[in-house]
CSV table of C-alpha atoms in Angstrom, one decimal:
chain,number,residue,atom,x,y,z
A,101,MET,CA,-47.1,20.0,-3.9
A,102,VAL,CA,-47.2,17.3,-1.9
A,103,THR,CA,-47.9,15.1,-3.7
A,104,LYS,CA,-44.9,15.5,-6.9
A,105,PHE,CA,-43.0,15.9,-3.5
A,106,VAL,CA,-43.2,12.4,-2.8
A,107,ILE,CA,-43.5,11.1,-6.5
A,108,GLY,CA,-40.4,12.7,-6.8
A,109,ARG,CA,-39.0,11.3,-4.3
A,110,SER,CA,-39.9,7.8,-4.5
A,111,ILE,CA,-38.2,7.9,-8.8
A,112,VAL,CA,-35.3,8.7,-7.3
A,113,THR,CA,-34.9,6.7,-3.9
A,114,PHE,CA,-35.9,3.4,-7.0
A,115,LEU,CA,-33.5,4.2,-9.6
A,116,LEU,CA,-30.7,4.9,-7.0
A,117,PHE,CA,-32.1,1.3,-5.0
A,118,ALA,CA,-31.8,-0.4,-8.8
A,119,GLY,CA,-27.7,1.2,-8.9
A,120,VAL,CA,-27.2,0.2,-5.9
A,121,VAL,CA,-28.6,-4.1,-7.3
A,122,LEU,CA,-27.1,-3.2,-10.6
A,123,ILE,CA,-23.5,-2.3,-9.0
A,124,PHE,CA,-23.7,-4.7,-5.6
A,125,TYR,CA,-25.1,-8.2,-7.1
A,126,PRO,CA,-22.6,-9.0,-8.9
A,127,LEU,CA,-20.0,-8.9,-6.9
A,128,PHE,CA,-22.1,-10.4,-4.5
A,129,TRP,CA,-22.4,-13.2,-7.2
A,130,MET,CA,-18.9,-13.7,-7.5
A,131,VAL,CA,-18.7,-13.8,-4.1
A,132,VAL,CA,-20.8,-16.8,-4.2
A,133,SER,CA,-19.6,-18.6,-7.4
A,134,SER,CA,-16.5,-19.0,-5.8
A,135,PHE,CA,-17.6,-21.1,-3.7
A,136,LYS,CA,-19.2,-23.8,-5.8
A,137,SER,CA,-17.0,-26.4,-7.9
A,138,TYR,CA,-17.6,-26.0,-11.6
A,139,ASP,CA,-20.1,-28.1,-12.2
A,140,GLU,CA,-22.4,-25.5,-10.1
A,141,ILE,CA,-21.3,-23.1,-11.5
A,142,PHE,CA,-23.3,-24.0,-14.4
A,143,GLY,CA,-25.7,-26.4,-13.0
A,144,SER,CA,-26.7,-24.0,-10.7
A,145,VAL,CA,-26.2,-20.5,-11.4
A,146,TRP,CA,-28.7,-18.4,-9.4
A,147,GLY,CA,-28.5,-20.1,-6.6
A,148,LEU,CA,-26.2,-20.4,-3.1
A,149,PRO,CA,-23.4,-23.0,-3.1
A,150,SER,CA,-25.1,-27.2,-2.0
A,151,LYS,CA,-21.2,-27.4,-0.4
A,152,TRP,CA,-19.0,-23.8,0.6
A,153,LEU,CA,-15.6,-25.1,-1.6
A,154,PHE,CA,-13.5,-23.4,1.3
A,155,SER,CA,-10.6,-25.3,-1.3
A,156,ASN,CA,-10.8,-22.6,-4.0
A,157,TYR,CA,-9.2,-19.3,-2.5
A,158,VAL,CA,-6.5,-22.5,-0.7
A,159,THR,CA,-5.7,-24.3,-4.6
A,160,ALA,CA,-6.0,-19.7,-5.8
A,161,TRP,CA,-3.3,-19.1,-3.4
A,162,ASN,CA,-1.2,-21.5,-3.7
A,163,LYS,CA,-1.0,-21.9,-7.5
A,164,GLY,CA,-0.3,-18.3,-8.0
A,165,VAL,CA,-2.2,-15.4,-6.7
A,166,ALA,CA,0.8,-16.0,-3.3
A,167,GLY,CA,3.6,-14.7,-5.6
A,168,TYR,CA,0.7,-11.8,-7.5
A,169,PHE,CA,-0.2,-10.5,-4.6
A,170,LEU,CA,3.4,-9.5,-3.1
A,171,ASN,CA,4.5,-8.0,-6.8
A,172,SER,CA,1.3,-6.2,-7.1
A,173,VAL,CA,1.6,-4.5,-3.0
A,174,ILE,CA,5.5,-3.6,-4.2
A,175,VAL,CA,4.0,-2.1,-7.7
A,176,THR,CA,1.0,0.0,-5.7
A,177,ALA,CA,3.3,1.1,-2.7
A,178,SER,CA,5.9,2.2,-4.7
A,179,THR,CA,3.7,4.3,-7.0
A,180,VAL,CA,1.4,5.4,-4.6
A,181,ALA,CA,4.8,6.3,-2.4
A,182,GLY,CA,6.5,8.0,-6.0
A,183,VAL,CA,3.2,9.8,-6.8
A,184,VAL,CA,3.0,11.5,-3.7
A,185,LEU,CA,6.1,12.6,-3.7
A,186,ILE,CA,6.2,14.1,-7.0
A,187,ALA,CA,3.5,15.3,-7.5
A,188,SER,CA,3.0,16.8,-4.4
A,189,LEU,CA,6.2,19.0,-4.1
A,190,CYS,CA,5.4,20.0,-8.0
A,191,ALA,CA,2.0,21.3,-6.4
A,192,PHE,CA,4.0,23.2,-3.4
A,193,GLY,CA,6.1,24.8,-6.2
A,194,LEU,CA,3.2,25.9,-8.6
A,195,SER,CA,0.4,27.1,-5.4
A,196,ARG,CA,3.4,29.1,-4.0
A,197,TYR,CA,5.0,30.7,-6.5
A,198,SER,CA,4.9,32.3,-10.0
A,199,PHE,CA,7.8,32.3,-12.1
A,200,LYS,CA,7.9,33.3,-15.3
A,201,LEU,CA,7.0,29.4,-17.0
A,202,ASP,CA,4.3,28.6,-14.5
A,203,LYS,CA,1.1,29.1,-16.7
A,204,ALA,CA,3.1,27.1,-19.6
A,205,ALA,CA,4.5,24.4,-16.9
A,206,LEU,CA,0.8,23.8,-15.7
A,207,LEU,CA,-0.9,23.2,-19.2
A,208,PHE,CA,1.8,21.1,-19.9
A,209,ILE,CA,0.4,19.1,-17.0
A,210,MET,CA,-2.8,19.3,-17.8
A,211,GLY,CA,-1.8,18.0,-21.2
A,212,GLY,CA,-0.6,15.3,-20.0
A,213,MET,CA,-4.0,14.5,-19.0
A,214,MET,CA,-5.1,14.3,-22.5
A,215,LEU,CA,-2.5,11.7,-23.6
A,216,ASN,CA,-4.5,8.1,-23.8
A,217,PRO,CA,-1.9,5.7,-22.6
A,218,GLN,CA,-2.5,3.2,-24.4
A,219,VAL,CA,-1.3,5.8,-27.8
A,220,CYS,CA,2.0,5.1,-26.2
A,221,LEU,CA,2.7,1.6,-25.3
A,222,ILE,CA,5.2,0.8,-28.4
A,223,PRO,CA,7.4,4.2,-27.6
A,224,LEU,CA,7.7,2.6,-24.2
A,225,TYR,CA,8.4,-0.5,-25.3
A,226,VAL,CA,11.3,0.2,-27.2
A,227,LEU,CA,12.2,2.3,-24.8
A,228,LEU,CA,11.7,-0.1,-22.0
A,229,GLN,CA,13.9,-2.5,-23.5
A,230,GLN,CA,16.8,-0.4,-24.6
A,231,THR,CA,16.8,1.0,-21.1
A,232,HIS,CA,17.5,-3.4,-20.2
A,233,LEU,CA,13.9,-2.1,-17.3
A,234,HIS,CA,11.4,-4.9,-19.5
A,235,ASN,CA,10.4,-7.2,-17.8
A,236,THR,CA,11.9,-5.6,-13.6
A,237,TYR,CA,9.2,-3.9,-11.5
A,238,LEU,CA,10.7,-0.4,-12.4
A,239,ALA,CA,8.7,-1.1,-16.0
A,240,LEU,CA,5.8,-0.8,-13.9
A,241,ILE,CA,6.4,1.7,-11.6
A,242,LEU,CA,8.2,4.2,-13.4
A,243,THR,CA,5.4,4.1,-15.7
A,244,TYR,CA,2.5,4.2,-13.9
A,245,ILE,CA,4.3,7.6,-12.5
A,246,ALA,CA,4.3,9.7,-15.7
A,247,PHE,CA,0.4,8.6,-16.0
A,248,ARG,CA,-1.6,8.9,-12.3
A,249,LEU,CA,0.9,12.3,-11.9
A,250,PRO,CA,-0.9,15.0,-14.3
A,251,LEU,CA,-4.2,14.7,-11.8
A,252,ILE,CA,-2.7,13.6,-9.3
A,253,VAL,CA,-0.5,17.1,-9.7
A,254,LEU,CA,-3.9,19.3,-10.5
A,255,LEU,CA,-5.9,18.0,-7.2
A,256,ILE,CA,-3.0,18.6,-4.7
A,257,ARG,CA,-2.4,22.1,-6.2
A,258,SER,CA,-5.7,23.6,-5.6
A,259,TYR,CA,-5.9,21.6,-1.8
A,260,PHE,CA,-3.3,24.0,-1.2
A,261,LEU,CA,-4.0,27.0,-3.2
A,262,GLY,CA,-7.1,26.5,-0.3
A,263,VAL,CA,-3.8,26.6,2.7
A,264,SER,CA,-3.6,30.5,4.3
A,265,LYS,CA,-0.8,32.6,3.0
A,266,GLU,CA,-1.1,34.0,7.1
A,267,ILE,CA,0.5,30.2,7.9
A,268,GLU,CA,3.3,30.2,5.3
A,269,GLU,CA,4.7,33.8,6.9
A,270,SER,CA,4.5,32.5,9.5
A,271,ALA,CA,6.5,29.0,9.3
A,272,LYS,CA,9.0,31.7,7.5
A,273,ILE,CA,9.3,34.5,10.2
A,274,ASP,CA,10.2,31.7,12.8
A,275,GLY,CA,12.7,30.4,9.9
A,276,CYS,CA,12.1,27.6,8.0
A,277,SER,CA,12.6,26.7,5.0
A,278,ALA,CA,10.9,26.3,1.9
A,279,LEU,CA,11.4,22.3,1.8
A,280,GLN,CA,10.2,22.7,5.4
A,281,ILE,CA,7.0,24.5,5.1
A,282,TYR,CA,6.3,22.0,2.7
A,283,TRP,CA,7.0,19.0,4.7
A,284,ARG,CA,5.2,20.2,8.4
A,285,ILE,CA,3.0,22.2,6.9
A,286,PHE,CA,1.7,21.5,4.0
A,287,MET,CA,2.3,17.8,4.3
A,288,PRO,CA,-0.4,17.5,7.8
A,289,MET,CA,-2.7,20.3,6.5
A,290,SER,CA,-3.6,17.5,3.7
A,291,ILE,CA,-4.2,14.1,4.3
A,292,PRO,CA,-6.8,14.4,3.1
A,293,ILE,CA,-6.3,15.3,-0.7
A,294,LEU,CA,-3.6,13.0,0.2
A,295,LEU,CA,-5.7,10.0,1.1
A,296,THR,CA,-7.5,10.7,-1.7
A,297,SER,CA,-5.2,10.7,-3.9
A,298,THR,CA,-3.2,7.2,-2.4
A,299,ILE,CA,-7.3,6.1,-3.2
A,300,LEU,CA,-7.0,7.5,-6.9
A,301,ILE,CA,-3.5,6.1,-7.1
A,302,ALA,CA,-4.2,2.5,-6.0
A,303,TYR,CA,-7.3,1.7,-7.6
A,304,TYR,CA,-5.2,2.4,-10.6
A,305,ALA,CA,-1.5,0.9,-9.6
A,306,TRP,CA,-4.4,-2.3,-8.8
A,307,ASN,CA,-6.1,-2.6,-11.7
A,308,GLU,CA,-3.9,-1.9,-14.7
A,309,PHE,CA,-3.6,-4.3,-16.5
A,310,LEU,CA,-1.9,-4.0,-20.9
A,311,PHE,CA,0.7,-2.7,-20.0
A,312,ALA,CA,0.9,-5.6,-16.8
A,313,ILE,CA,1.1,-7.9,-19.7
A,314,ILE,CA,3.1,-6.5,-21.7
A,315,PHE,CA,6.0,-5.0,-20.0
A,316,ILE,CA,6.1,-8.0,-17.9
A,317,ASP,CA,7.1,-11.9,-19.2
A,318,SER,CA,7.9,-13.7,-16.0
A,319,ASP,CA,5.3,-14.9,-14.0
A,320,LYS,CA,8.2,-13.7,-11.1
A,321,TYR,CA,6.9,-10.6,-11.8
A,322,LYS,CA,4.2,-10.2,-12.7
A,323,THR,CA,0.6,-8.8,-11.1
A,324,ILE,CA,-2.6,-9.5,-10.2
A,325,PRO,CA,-4.7,-9.5,-13.1
A,326,ALA,CA,-2.5,-10.5,-16.0
A,327,GLY,CA,-0.8,-13.5,-13.0
A,328,LEU,CA,-4.6,-14.4,-13.1
A,329,MET,CA,-4.9,-13.8,-16.6
A,330,SER,CA,-2.7,-17.9,-15.9
A,331,PHE,CA,-5.6,-19.4,-14.2
A,332,LYS,CA,-7.4,-19.7,-17.9
A,333,ASP,CA,-7.1,-22.6,-19.9
A,334,ALA,CA,-8.4,-22.2,-23.5
A,335,LEU,CA,-9.5,-25.7,-23.3
A,336,SER,CA,-10.5,-26.1,-19.5
A,337,THR,CA,-10.5,-23.6,-16.7
A,338,ASP,CA,-11.2,-24.3,-13.0
A,339,TRP,CA,-14.2,-21.2,-12.7
A,340,GLY,CA,-14.5,-21.7,-9.0
A,341,VAL,CA,-10.6,-20.9,-8.9
A,342,LEU,CA,-10.1,-18.6,-11.2
A,343,LEU,CA,-13.1,-16.3,-9.9
A,344,ALA,CA,-11.6,-16.7,-5.6
A,345,GLY,CA,-8.5,-15.6,-7.3
A,346,LEU,CA,-10.8,-12.4,-8.1
A,347,VAL,CA,-12.0,-11.8,-5.1
A,348,ILE,CA,-8.8,-12.3,-3.6
A,349,SER,CA,-8.0,-8.9,-6.3
A,350,ALA,CA,-10.8,-7.1,-5.7
A,351,LEU,CA,-11.1,-7.4,-1.2
A,352,PRO,CA,-7.5,-5.1,-0.7
A,353,LEU,CA,-9.0,-2.4,-2.5
A,354,ILE,CA,-12.1,-2.3,-1.3
A,355,ILE,CA,-10.8,-2.4,1.9
A,356,LEU,CA,-9.1,0.7,1.3
A,357,PHE,CA,-12.1,2.4,0.5
A,358,ILE,CA,-14.9,1.6,3.0
A,359,PHE,CA,-11.5,2.0,5.4
A,360,MET,CA,-10.8,6.4,3.8
A,361,GLN,CA,-14.5,7.1,2.1
A,362,LYS,CA,-14.9,10.1,4.1
A,363,TYR,CA,-11.0,11.3,3.1
A,364,PHE,CA,-11.9,10.2,-0.5
A,365,ILE,CA,-14.6,12.6,-0.5
A,366,ARG,CA,-13.4,14.9,1.6
A,367,GLY,CA,-10.6,15.6,-0.9
A,368,ILE,CA,-12.6,15.4,-3.8
A,369,ALA,CA,-14.5,18.4,-2.4
A,370,ALA,CA,-12.0,20.2,-1.8
A,371,GLY,CA,-9.0,19.7,-4.0
A,372,SER,CA,-11.9,20.4,-6.9
A,373,VAL,CA,-12.7,24.0,-6.2
A,374,LYS,CA,-10.1,25.7,-6.6
A,375,GLY,CA,-8.3,26.7,-10.0
């Protein structure tokens, strides 16, 4: 019995270690290669740089990553704020009030999760052209908000269902309005799920590529995923500079998840156990 336990534990440990290597090594290779010259990337694929070229990062930043980075920050921050505000208000109504079409409204929101964003590409493009939003920040922000809302509404609603009704009733007795209950009680008590939602939204908005290259034409409004495409030339590409740009692109989300992983796991667990 002990032998089987040891063997089973060893297998699990090996599989976990293999998983860590498969995930970590591509990131490690990308970071190391971002300090190499063009010739060294292809001539010494597995080795460390003979000379660490920090100039790759300076070149990438000056070549346009600075502007793309700022655009990504604007689009991502606006998307996060919009989704969290709208989704939390919607979740509050669906979790605390009963009305004639509440089930239909919930099913409608759930249906939004089944809609593939790529299917809506052409209608959205036409709509943005007709409303003169094409090639603006709003072209991405409004689209991202629309496609992130269903999942976040369901997550926050599940969390709100766990808030004690006695707290809400006490607030009503003290004279709080519905909006005050939402803002002063539910929002502060729901920090874990709100931070979880922030990570999920930020990850999507920061890395989204298809809409970013279709809805934005000008370099002035391009986000990092679309902007880095200009680093890749059909005939010659400075891979060291491109990889430096990719590292700069990945760094904010890695830092965000490292600092919020505790809240992320807690929020996912708490927001997925109630219907």
